mmCIF file of C-alpha atoms in Angstrom:
data_model
loop_
_atom_site.group_PDB
_atom_site.id
_atom_site.type_symbol
_atom_site.label_atom_id
_atom_site.label_comp_id
_atom_site.label_asym_id
_atom_site.label_seq_id
_atom_site.Cartn_x
_atom_site.Cartn_y
_atom_site.Cartn_z
ATOM 1 C CA MET A 1 90.421 99.872 113.871
ATOM 2 C CA ASP A 2 87.653 96.981 114.184
ATOM 3 C CA THR A 3 89.768 94.503 112.063
ATOM 4 C CA ALA A 4 92.909 93.626 111.091
ATOM 5 C CA ALA A 5 91.330 93.302 107.254
ATOM 6 C CA ASP A 6 90.487 96.853 107.726
ATOM 7 C CA THR A 7 92.888 98.377 105.742
ATOM 8 C CA ALA A 8 90.803 101.363 104.198
ATOM 9 C CA VAL A 9 92.718 104.984 103.761
ATOM 10 C CA PRO A 10 90.570 108.130 104.713
ATOM 11 C CA PRO A 11 90.763 110.331 101.567
ATOM 12 C CA LEU A 12 92.776 113.530 101.557
ATOM 13 C CA ARG A 13 91.583 117.376 101.481
ATOM 14 C CA ILE A 14 93.802 119.850 99.344
ATOM 15 C CA GLY A 15 92.296 122.823 99.315
ATOM 16 C CA GLY A 16 88.913 122.492 98.396
ATOM 17 C CA TYR A 17 89.057 118.972 96.513
ATOM 18 C CA GLU A 18 88.883 115.355 98.192
ATOM 19 C CA LEU A 19 91.472 113.118 96.875
ATOM 20 C CA ALA A 20 89.746 109.869 97.401
ATOM 21 C CA SER A 21 92.981 107.601 96.712
ATOM 22 C CA ARG A 22 96.303 108.870 98.058
ATOM 23 C CA LEU A 23 98.270 107.035 95.034
ATOM 24 C CA ILE A 24 98.425 109.726 92.554
ATOM 25 C CA MET A 25 99.555 108.319 89.204
ATOM 26 C CA GLY A 26 101.416 110.104 86.511
ATOM 27 C CA THR A 27 100.888 109.019 82.672
ATOM 28 C CA GLY A 28 103.978 109.533 80.797
ATOM 29 C CA GLY A 29 106.744 107.151 80.062
ATOM 30 C CA ILE A 30 104.072 103.906 78.582
ATOM 31 C CA THR A 31 103.210 104.101 75.089
ATOM 32 C CA ASP A 32 100.870 101.410 74.794
ATOM 33 C CA LEU A 33 97.427 103.328 75.943
ATOM 34 C CA ALA A 34 95.551 99.613 77.049
ATOM 35 C CA ALA A 35 98.592 98.606 79.476
ATOM 36 C CA LEU A 36 98.487 102.346 80.686
ATOM 37 C CA GLU A 37 94.679 102.326 81.097
ATOM 38 C CA ARG A 38 95.101 98.451 83.062
ATOM 39 C CA ALA A 39 97.821 100.411 85.313
ATOM 40 C CA LEU A 40 95.151 102.826 85.980
ATOM 41 C CA VAL A 41 92.642 100.628 87.380
ATOM 42 C CA ALA A 42 94.948 98.605 89.034
ATOM 43 C CA SER A 43 96.765 101.687 90.875
ATOM 44 C CA GLY A 44 92.792 102.579 92.040
ATOM 45 C CA THR A 45 94.265 106.115 91.542
ATOM 46 C CA THR A 46 91.443 108.991 91.435
ATOM 47 C CA LEU A 47 93.830 111.402 90.223
ATOM 48 C CA THR A 48 96.225 111.552 87.107
ATOM 49 C CA THR A 49 98.215 113.788 86.004
ATOM 50 C CA VAL A 50 98.860 114.863 82.389
ATOM 51 C CA ALA A 51 100.790 117.336 80.382
ATOM 52 C CA LEU A 52 99.419 120.507 78.108
ATOM 53 C CA ARG A 53 101.281 120.312 74.280
ATOM 54 C CA ARG A 54 100.227 121.888 71.012
ATOM 55 C CA TRP A 55 98.082 119.380 69.068
ATOM 56 C CA ALA A 56 99.872 118.174 66.361
ATOM 57 C CA THR A 57 98.391 116.082 63.247
ATOM 58 C CA ASP A 58 99.256 112.867 65.419
ATOM 59 C CA THR A 59 97.516 114.019 68.385
ATOM 60 C CA ARG A 60 95.029 111.798 69.710
ATOM 61 C CA ALA A 61 92.084 113.107 71.986
ATOM 62 C CA SER A 62 92.242 109.772 73.862
ATOM 63 C CA MET A 63 93.903 111.205 77.172
ATOM 64 C CA VAL A 64 91.112 113.040 78.200
ATOM 65 C CA GLN A 65 88.711 110.465 77.078
ATOM 66 C CA LEU A 66 90.398 107.413 78.580
ATOM 67 C CA LEU A 67 90.499 109.464 81.591
ATOM 68 C CA ASP A 68 86.389 110.326 81.156
ATOM 69 C CA ARG A 69 85.826 106.603 80.663
ATOM 70 C CA LEU A 70 87.495 105.774 83.905
ATOM 71 C CA GLY A 71 85.944 108.385 85.911
ATOM 72 C CA ILE A 72 89.622 109.716 86.954
ATOM 73 C CA ASP A 73 89.860 113.047 87.692
ATOM 74 C CA VAL A 74 92.985 115.148 86.053
ATOM 75 C CA LEU A 75 95.862 116.741 87.026
ATOM 76 C CA PRO A 76 97.303 119.201 84.603
ATOM 77 C CA ASN A 77 101.047 120.001 85.200
ATOM 78 C CA THR A 78 103.121 122.550 83.791
ATOM 79 C CA ALA A 79 105.871 119.989 83.078
ATOM 80 C CA GLY A 80 108.352 121.361 80.448
ATOM 81 C CA CYS A 81 108.529 124.912 81.958
ATOM 82 C CA HIS A 82 111.629 127.094 82.654
ATOM 83 C CA THR A 83 109.758 130.149 83.554
ATOM 84 C CA ALA A 84 106.834 130.883 85.953
ATOM 85 C CA ARG A 85 105.884 133.104 83.020
ATOM 86 C CA ASP A 86 105.351 129.653 80.968
ATOM 87 C CA ALA A 87 104.115 127.979 84.279
ATOM 88 C CA VAL A 88 101.510 130.173 84.652
ATOM 89 C CA LEU A 89 100.143 130.432 81.114
ATOM 90 C CA THR A 90 100.322 126.708 81.145
ATOM 91 C CA ALA A 91 98.083 125.964 84.146
ATOM 92 C CA ARG A 92 95.602 129.212 82.664
ATOM 93 C CA LEU A 93 95.854 126.924 79.550
ATOM 94 C CA GLY A 94 95.062 123.074 81.483
ATOM 95 C CA ARG A 95 92.142 125.041 83.332
ATOM 96 C CA GLU A 96 90.537 125.781 80.567
ATOM 97 C CA ALA A 97 90.654 122.534 78.659
ATOM 98 C CA LEU A 98 90.365 120.576 80.918
ATOM 99 C CA GLU A 99 88.029 123.040 83.238
ATOM 100 C CA THR A 100 89.642 121.829 86.521
ATOM 101 C CA ASP A 101 91.458 124.605 89.168
ATOM 102 C CA LEU A 102 93.780 121.861 90.388
ATOM 103 C CA VAL A 103 97.367 122.654 89.046
ATOM 104 C CA LYS A 104 100.309 120.614 89.358
ATOM 105 C CA VAL A 105 103.385 123.357 89.264
ATOM 106 C CA GLU A 106 106.410 121.962 87.983
ATOM 107 C CA VAL A 107 109.483 124.501 86.638
ATOM 108 C CA ILE A 108 111.923 123.012 85.939
ATOM 109 C CA ALA A 109 115.910 124.462 86.112
ATOM 110 C CA ASP A 110 117.505 122.099 83.141
ATOM 111 C CA GLU A 111 116.796 119.386 81.511
ATOM 112 C CA HIS A 112 119.618 117.368 82.740
ATOM 113 C CA THR A 113 119.096 117.576 86.297
ATOM 114 C CA LEU A 114 115.588 118.065 85.939
ATOM 115 C CA LEU A 115 115.439 119.603 89.356
ATOM 116 C CA PRO A 116 112.791 122.027 90.240
ATOM 117 C CA ASP A 117 114.031 126.076 89.905
ATOM 118 C CA VAL A 118 112.092 126.730 93.148
ATOM 119 C CA VAL A 119 112.650 130.828 92.931
ATOM 120 C CA GLU A 120 110.283 130.230 89.884
ATOM 121 C CA THR A 121 108.249 127.846 90.997
ATOM 122 C CA LEU A 122 107.564 130.234 93.766
ATOM 123 C CA GLU A 123 106.410 133.371 91.777
ATOM 124 C CA ALA A 124 103.953 131.002 89.742
ATOM 125 C CA THR A 125 102.524 129.385 92.787
ATOM 126 C CA GLU A 126 102.219 133.116 94.181
ATOM 127 C CA ARG A 127 100.719 134.299 91.312
ATOM 128 C CA LEU A 128 97.870 131.405 90.289
ATOM 129 C CA ALA A 129 97.043 131.047 94.114
ATOM 130 C CA ALA A 130 96.079 134.495 93.617
ATOM 131 C CA ASP A 131 94.035 133.908 90.320
ATOM 132 C CA GLY A 132 92.187 131.027 91.943
ATOM 133 C CA PHE A 133 94.305 128.170 91.277
ATOM 134 C CA THR A 134 94.304 124.931 93.878
ATOM 135 C CA VAL A 135 98.414 124.659 93.349
ATOM 136 C CA LEU A 136 100.178 121.370 94.093
ATOM 137 C CA ALA A 137 103.619 122.505 93.969
ATOM 138 C CA TYR A 138 106.586 120.346 92.780
ATOM 139 C CA THR A 139 109.713 120.836 94.559
ATOM 140 C CA SER A 140 112.766 120.010 95.917
ATOM 141 C CA ASP A 141 113.050 118.465 99.714
ATOM 142 C CA ASP A 142 114.661 121.654 100.961
ATOM 143 C CA PRO A 143 112.255 122.282 104.289
ATOM 144 C CA VAL A 144 112.195 126.278 103.922
ATOM 145 C CA THR A 145 111.421 126.484 100.282
ATOM 146 C CA ALA A 146 108.839 124.094 101.270
ATOM 147 C CA LEU A 147 107.236 126.412 103.641
ATOM 148 C CA ARG A 148 107.697 129.474 101.643
ATOM 149 C CA LEU A 149 105.181 127.476 98.755
ATOM 150 C CA GLU A 150 102.961 127.247 101.796
ATOM 151 C CA GLN A 151 102.963 130.743 102.565
ATOM 152 C CA ALA A 152 102.776 131.324 98.914
ATOM 153 C CA GLY A 153 99.065 129.889 98.621
ATOM 154 C CA ALA A 154 100.039 126.068 97.700
ATOM 155 C CA ALA A 155 97.491 124.008 98.803
ATOM 156 C CA ALA A 156 100.006 121.178 98.589
ATOM 157 C CA VAL A 157 103.522 120.781 98.986
ATOM 158 C CA MET A 158 105.064 117.980 96.088
ATOM 159 C CA PRO A 159 109.025 117.216 97.557
ATOM 160 C CA LEU A 160 110.927 114.883 95.352
ATOM 161 C CA GLY A 161 112.196 111.954 96.983
ATOM 162 C CA SER A 162 115.324 112.036 94.574
ATOM 163 C CA PRO A 163 115.123 113.458 90.325
ATOM 164 C CA ILE A 164 112.369 112.787 88.395
ATOM 165 C CA GLY A 165 112.712 108.970 86.805
ATOM 166 C CA SER A 166 115.622 108.441 89.035
ATOM 167 C CA GLY A 167 114.277 105.697 91.007
ATOM 168 C CA LEU A 168 116.751 106.343 93.537
ATOM 169 C CA GLY A 169 113.693 106.493 96.345
ATOM 170 C CA ILE A 170 114.314 108.798 99.295
ATOM 171 C CA LEU A 171 117.569 110.637 99.495
ATOM 172 C CA ASN A 172 117.209 112.728 102.272
ATOM 173 C CA ARG A 173 114.532 111.195 104.632
ATOM 174 C CA HIS A 174 115.431 113.491 107.408
ATOM 175 C CA HIS A 175 114.462 116.820 105.361
ATOM 176 C CA LEU A 176 111.073 114.661 103.983
ATOM 177 C CA GLU A 177 110.289 114.294 107.819
ATOM 178 C CA LEU A 178 111.244 118.203 108.947
ATOM 179 C CA ILE A 179 108.921 119.189 105.487
ATOM 180 C CA VAL A 180 106.079 116.502 106.896
ATOM 181 C CA THR A 181 106.552 117.891 110.942
ATOM 182 C CA ARG A 182 106.304 121.757 109.851
ATOM 183 C CA ALA A 183 103.965 121.888 106.717
ATOM 184 C CA GLY A 184 100.111 123.092 107.488
ATOM 185 C CA VAL A 185 98.821 122.112 103.747
ATOM 186 C CA PRO A 186 99.352 118.319 102.610
ATOM 187 C CA VAL A 187 102.572 116.730 101.739
ATOM 188 C CA VAL A 188 103.114 114.259 98.995
ATOM 189 C CA LEU A 189 105.882 112.643 97.598
ATOM 190 C CA ASP A 190 106.669 113.169 94.048
ATOM 191 C CA ALA A 191 109.325 112.232 91.561
ATOM 192 C CA GLY A 192 112.323 109.658 92.467
ATOM 193 C CA VAL A 193 109.741 106.280 93.529
ATOM 194 C CA GLY A 194 111.455 103.446 92.443
ATOM 195 C CA THR A 195 109.345 100.689 93.792
ATOM 196 C CA ALA A 196 106.694 99.929 96.022
ATOM 197 C CA SER A 197 108.744 100.156 99.295
ATOM 198 C CA ASP A 198 109.661 103.787 98.567
ATOM 199 C CA VAL A 199 105.703 104.610 98.538
ATOM 200 C CA THR A 200 105.876 103.014 101.966
ATOM 201 C CA LEU A 201 108.939 104.928 103.579
ATOM 202 C CA ALA A 202 107.252 108.095 101.989
ATOM 203 C CA MET A 203 103.897 106.893 103.845
ATOM 204 C CA GLU A 204 105.662 105.950 107.205
ATOM 205 C CA ALA A 205 108.083 109.518 106.901
ATOM 206 C CA GLY A 206 104.096 111.126 107.420
ATOM 207 C CA CYS A 207 103.757 112.099 103.738
ATOM 208 C CA ASP A 208 100.002 112.585 103.202
ATOM 209 C CA ALA A 209 100.002 111.279 99.347
ATOM 210 C CA VAL A 210 102.349 109.592 97.003
ATOM 211 C CA LEU A 211 102.732 110.823 93.485
ATOM 212 C CA ALA A 212 104.453 107.583 90.851
ATOM 213 C CA ALA A 213 104.868 107.591 87.631
ATOM 214 C CA SER A 214 107.758 106.152 86.360
ATOM 215 C CA ALA A 215 108.166 103.397 88.801
ATOM 216 C CA ILE A 216 105.042 102.257 87.442
ATOM 217 C CA THR A 217 104.600 103.257 83.598
ATOM 218 C CA ARG A 218 107.914 101.878 83.115
ATOM 219 C CA ALA A 219 107.756 98.970 85.453
ATOM 220 C CA ALA A 220 108.331 95.665 82.933
ATOM 221 C CA ASP A 221 104.975 94.730 84.470
ATOM 222 C CA PRO A 222 103.105 98.005 85.019
ATOM 223 C CA ALA A 223 99.664 97.431 86.162
ATOM 224 C CA ARG A 224 101.765 95.093 88.800
ATOM 225 C CA MET A 225 103.794 97.618 89.808
ATOM 226 C CA ALA A 226 100.576 99.497 90.148
ATOM 227 C CA SER A 227 98.781 97.314 92.451
ATOM 228 C CA ALA A 228 101.673 97.304 94.601
ATOM 229 C CA CYS A 229 102.251 100.945 95.206
ATOM 230 C CA ARG A 230 98.297 100.801 96.245
ATOM 231 C CA LEU A 231 98.974 98.502 98.972
ATOM 232 C CA ALA A 232 102.518 100.481 99.636
ATOM 233 C CA VAL A 233 100.583 103.357 100.608
ATOM 234 C CA ALA A 234 97.861 101.885 102.987
ATOM 235 C CA SER A 235 100.867 99.669 104.279
ATOM 236 C CA GLY A 236 102.719 103.270 105.367
ATOM 237 C CA TRP A 237 99.730 105.220 106.232
ATOM 238 C CA HIS A 238 98.530 102.250 108.584
ATOM 239 C CA ALA A 239 102.460 101.618 110.093
ATOM 240 C CA ALA A 240 102.876 105.237 110.423
ATOM 241 C CA ARG A 241 99.908 105.354 112.724
ATOM 242 C CA ALA A 242 100.456 101.996 114.922
ATOM 243 C CA GLY A 243 103.590 103.325 116.653
ATOM 244 C CA ARG A 244 106.447 101.305 115.669
ATOM 245 C CA ILE A 245 109.044 100.561 117.909
ATOM 246 C CA PRO A 246 112.677 102.726 118.446
ATOM 247 C CA ARG A 247 115.598 101.460 117.176
ATOM 248 C CA ARG A 248 117.692 99.723 119.231
ATOM 249 C CA GLU A 249 121.785 99.159 119.579
ATOM 250 C CA HIS A 250 121.385 95.553 120.324
ATOM 251 C CA ALA A 251 119.140 92.601 119.828
ATOM 252 C CA ARG A 252 115.692 92.316 122.546
ATOM 253 C CA ALA A 253 114.585 88.386 122.522
ATOM 254 C CA SER A 254 110.944 88.529 122.449
ATOM 255 C CA SER A 255 110.458 84.582 123.807
ATOM 256 C CA PRO A 256 110.780 84.575 127.487
ATOM 257 C CA ARG A 257 113.637 83.992 129.239
ATOM 258 C CA VAL A 258 112.189 81.880 131.974
ATOM 259 C CA GLY A 259 111.073 78.162 132.012
ATOM 260 C CA ARG A 260 113.277 76.950 129.203
ATOM 261 C CA ILE A 261 114.628 73.392 129.327
ATOM 262 C CA ASP A 262 117.912 73.096 131.340
ATOM 263 C CA PRO A 263 120.740 73.443 128.843
ATOM 264 C CA THR A 264 122.674 70.084 127.528
ATOM 265 C CA PRO A 265 125.537 69.382 130.182
ATOM 266 C CA ASP A 266 128.048 68.587 127.123
ATOM 267 C CA ALA A 267 126.680 69.795 123.991
ATOM 268 C CA ALA A 268 130.041 68.802 122.126
ATOM 269 C CA GLY A 269 129.554 64.734 123.016
ATOM 270 C CA GLU A 270 125.974 64.769 121.723
ATOM 271 C CA GLY A 271 126.186 64.403 118.182
ATOM 272 C CA ASP A 272 123.390 67.452 117.292
ATOM 273 C CA ALA A 273 123.208 68.767 114.193
ATOM 274 C CA HIS A 274 126.814 69.836 113.570
ATOM 275 C CA GLY A 275 127.449 65.972 114.360
ATOM 276 C CA GLY A 276 126.941 65.005 110.916
ATOM 277 C CA GLN A 277 123.959 62.388 111.231
ATOM 278 C CA GLY A 278 122.303 63.276 108.637
ATOM 279 C CA ARG A 279 119.046 63.924 110.084
ATOM 280 C CA MET B 1 89.025 135.327 49.236
ATOM 281 C CA SER B 2 91.313 137.318 51.498
ATOM 282 C CA THR B 3 93.552 135.276 53.455
ATOM 283 C CA LEU B 4 94.813 135.941 57.125
ATOM 284 C CA THR B 5 98.589 134.514 57.897
ATOM 285 C CA LEU B 6 98.812 132.607 61.208
ATOM 286 C CA THR B 7 101.299 131.286 63.088
ATOM 287 C CA LEU B 8 99.322 128.415 64.519
ATOM 288 C CA ASN B 9 101.435 126.400 67.264
ATOM 289 C CA GLY B 10 104.411 127.911 65.782
ATOM 290 C CA LYS B 11 103.889 127.166 61.716
ATOM 291 C CA SER B 12 103.082 129.898 59.580
ATOM 292 C CA ALA B 13 99.048 128.787 58.541
ATOM 293 C CA GLU B 14 96.720 130.578 56.100
ATOM 294 C CA VAL B 15 93.420 130.998 56.735
ATOM 295 C CA PRO B 16 90.414 132.442 55.256
ATOM 296 C CA ALA B 17 89.631 136.365 56.960
ATOM 297 C CA GLY B 18 87.028 136.275 59.658
ATOM 298 C CA THR B 19 88.432 132.575 60.516
ATOM 299 C CA THR B 20 86.790 132.291 63.680
ATOM 300 C CA LEU B 21 88.474 130.660 66.911
ATOM 301 C CA ARG B 22 85.341 128.489 66.866
ATOM 302 C CA GLN B 23 85.566 127.842 63.474
ATOM 303 C CA LEU B 24 90.127 127.101 63.756
ATOM 304 C CA VAL B 25 89.852 125.017 66.460
ATOM 305 C CA ALA B 26 87.133 122.619 64.747
ATOM 306 C CA GLU B 27 89.240 122.536 61.710
ATOM 307 C CA THR B 28 92.284 121.715 63.661
ATOM 308 C CA ILE B 29 90.945 118.764 65.904
ATOM 309 C CA GLY B 30 88.362 117.358 63.345
ATOM 310 C CA ARG B 31 85.411 117.625 65.622
ATOM 311 C CA GLU B 32 82.354 120.007 65.362
ATOM 312 C CA VAL B 33 82.354 122.773 67.956
ATOM 313 C CA ALA B 34 79.090 124.467 69.546
ATOM 314 C CA VAL B 35 78.818 128.471 69.396
ATOM 315 C CA ASP B 36 79.558 127.872 73.121
ATOM 316 C CA GLY B 37 82.915 126.461 72.791
ATOM 317 C CA THR B 38 81.585 122.828 74.030
ATOM 318 C CA ALA B 39 81.864 119.969 71.651
ATOM 319 C CA ALA B 40 78.767 119.080 69.369
ATOM 320 C CA ASP B 41 79.398 115.436 70.209
ATOM 321 C CA GLY B 42 78.861 116.008 74.069
ATOM 322 C CA GLY B 43 81.764 114.754 74.975
ATOM 323 C CA ARG B 44 85.082 116.813 76.971
ATOM 324 C CA LEU B 45 87.049 118.661 74.252
ATOM 325 C CA GLY B 46 90.087 118.986 76.187
ATOM 326 C CA VAL B 47 91.219 121.704 74.157
ATOM 327 C CA ALA B 48 92.556 125.301 74.933
ATOM 328 C CA VAL B 49 93.569 128.059 72.780
ATOM 329 C CA ALA B 50 96.076 131.254 73.442
ATOM 330 C CA VAL B 51 95.992 134.248 71.271
ATOM 331 C CA ASP B 52 99.426 136.046 71.628
ATOM 332 C CA ARG B 53 100.078 133.867 74.805
ATOM 333 C CA HIS B 54 96.861 135.419 76.426
ATOM 334 C CA VAL B 55 94.040 132.363 76.945
ATOM 335 C CA VAL B 56 90.986 132.726 75.143
ATOM 336 C CA PRO B 57 87.632 130.995 76.724
ATOM 337 C CA ARG B 58 86.012 128.542 74.906
ATOM 338 C CA SER B 59 83.021 130.838 75.522
ATOM 339 C CA ALA B 60 84.534 133.745 73.426
ATOM 340 C CA TRP B 61 85.998 131.509 70.646
ATOM 341 C CA ASP B 62 82.825 132.029 68.413
ATOM 342 C CA ALA B 63 83.170 135.959 68.388
ATOM 343 C CA THR B 64 87.234 136.024 68.202
ATOM 344 C CA VAL B 65 88.895 136.565 64.683
ATOM 345 C CA PRO B 66 92.148 136.695 65.494
ATOM 346 C CA ARG B 67 94.232 139.469 63.525
ATOM 347 C CA ASP B 68 96.139 138.869 61.090
ATOM 348 C CA GLY B 69 100.051 137.910 62.237
ATOM 349 C CA ALA B 70 98.864 136.359 65.613
ATOM 350 C CA ALA B 71 100.016 134.011 67.227
ATOM 351 C CA VAL B 72 97.239 131.111 67.753
ATOM 352 C CA ASP B 73 98.410 128.208 70.658
ATOM 353 C CA LEU B 74 95.633 125.417 70.422
ATOM 354 C CA VAL B 75 96.846 122.601 72.884
ATOM 355 C CA THR B 76 95.551 119.891 74.704
ATOM 356 C CA ALA B 77 96.174 117.011 77.490
ATOM 357 C CA VAL B 78 99.005 113.979 76.851
ATOM 358 C CA GLN B 79 100.282 112.081 79.616
ATOM 359 C CA GLY B 80 102.982 113.207 81.270
ATOM 360 C CA GLY B 81 103.954 113.099 85.096
#
């Protein structure tokens, strides 16, 4: 790095797709589209998730138009699907509607935990990868499943930090680091981010990118949190490459011990800060 | 004029016989759709159609007339994580 001011983070390649910003933003959890737009811009994101739903009489085609206007790429997800079969159909609809091979495969086991059904996710990933999709697979923080998804053709794995929308951050850092260490494809932390420090921790753990939705869209000031998360990605990415110090059991002084002035012979009689002289 | 009964986005809908998917899409979303399945106004349509759970490519909308009783799903992108 040339200067301390150089905080740029290089793009990430996911399959054949180049991700310019390593903060992928979700668009759910906010009703005010103008506020969403401000948050999207503040986040610096270049890839944003959308869901696919039946056209309703009150549907506004505004999501696609908004993202087109902002020049942000679309990552259709399969949110709401409980089976591989539904996820495959939803992914194909997303490809047709949005003209992209990218898909975030998300197969949820139940509405209570919103945890991924990894068996169905694996099957959907296998079928969609074989069908030419660039699959980003949302999964649990289980290192075994992450590897299996990669073998099934996932272009990236997206382990959760904690359940969707919980804001609990990274509950199993050890597992996340194991996933990162063993993965041959990019690892994107997905779900559970509560605030910017969670984003930094994920990047420090070696994740290649982070997806944040609720953490930004449901914050009191979404645009400000979006900026914070953008900075947090850069912060964590650089910290991960700066070689942090080892954790130590005891303190280790950073000022030299030699050359100190002689200690005061009788500190108690000097009337110092504890002597109540009111300085 | 005879009509067809479709299940459009989960609800029963009567449409004139011979209605193509292109006409159905245009009617539903209130935008003109060109023969090749793109938006006539030049913008991105952002819509996909499945008939009986099979995606019909936009290029085939103009030539596709759903059979009586077909389930037609018309989806678009909405906000989501």
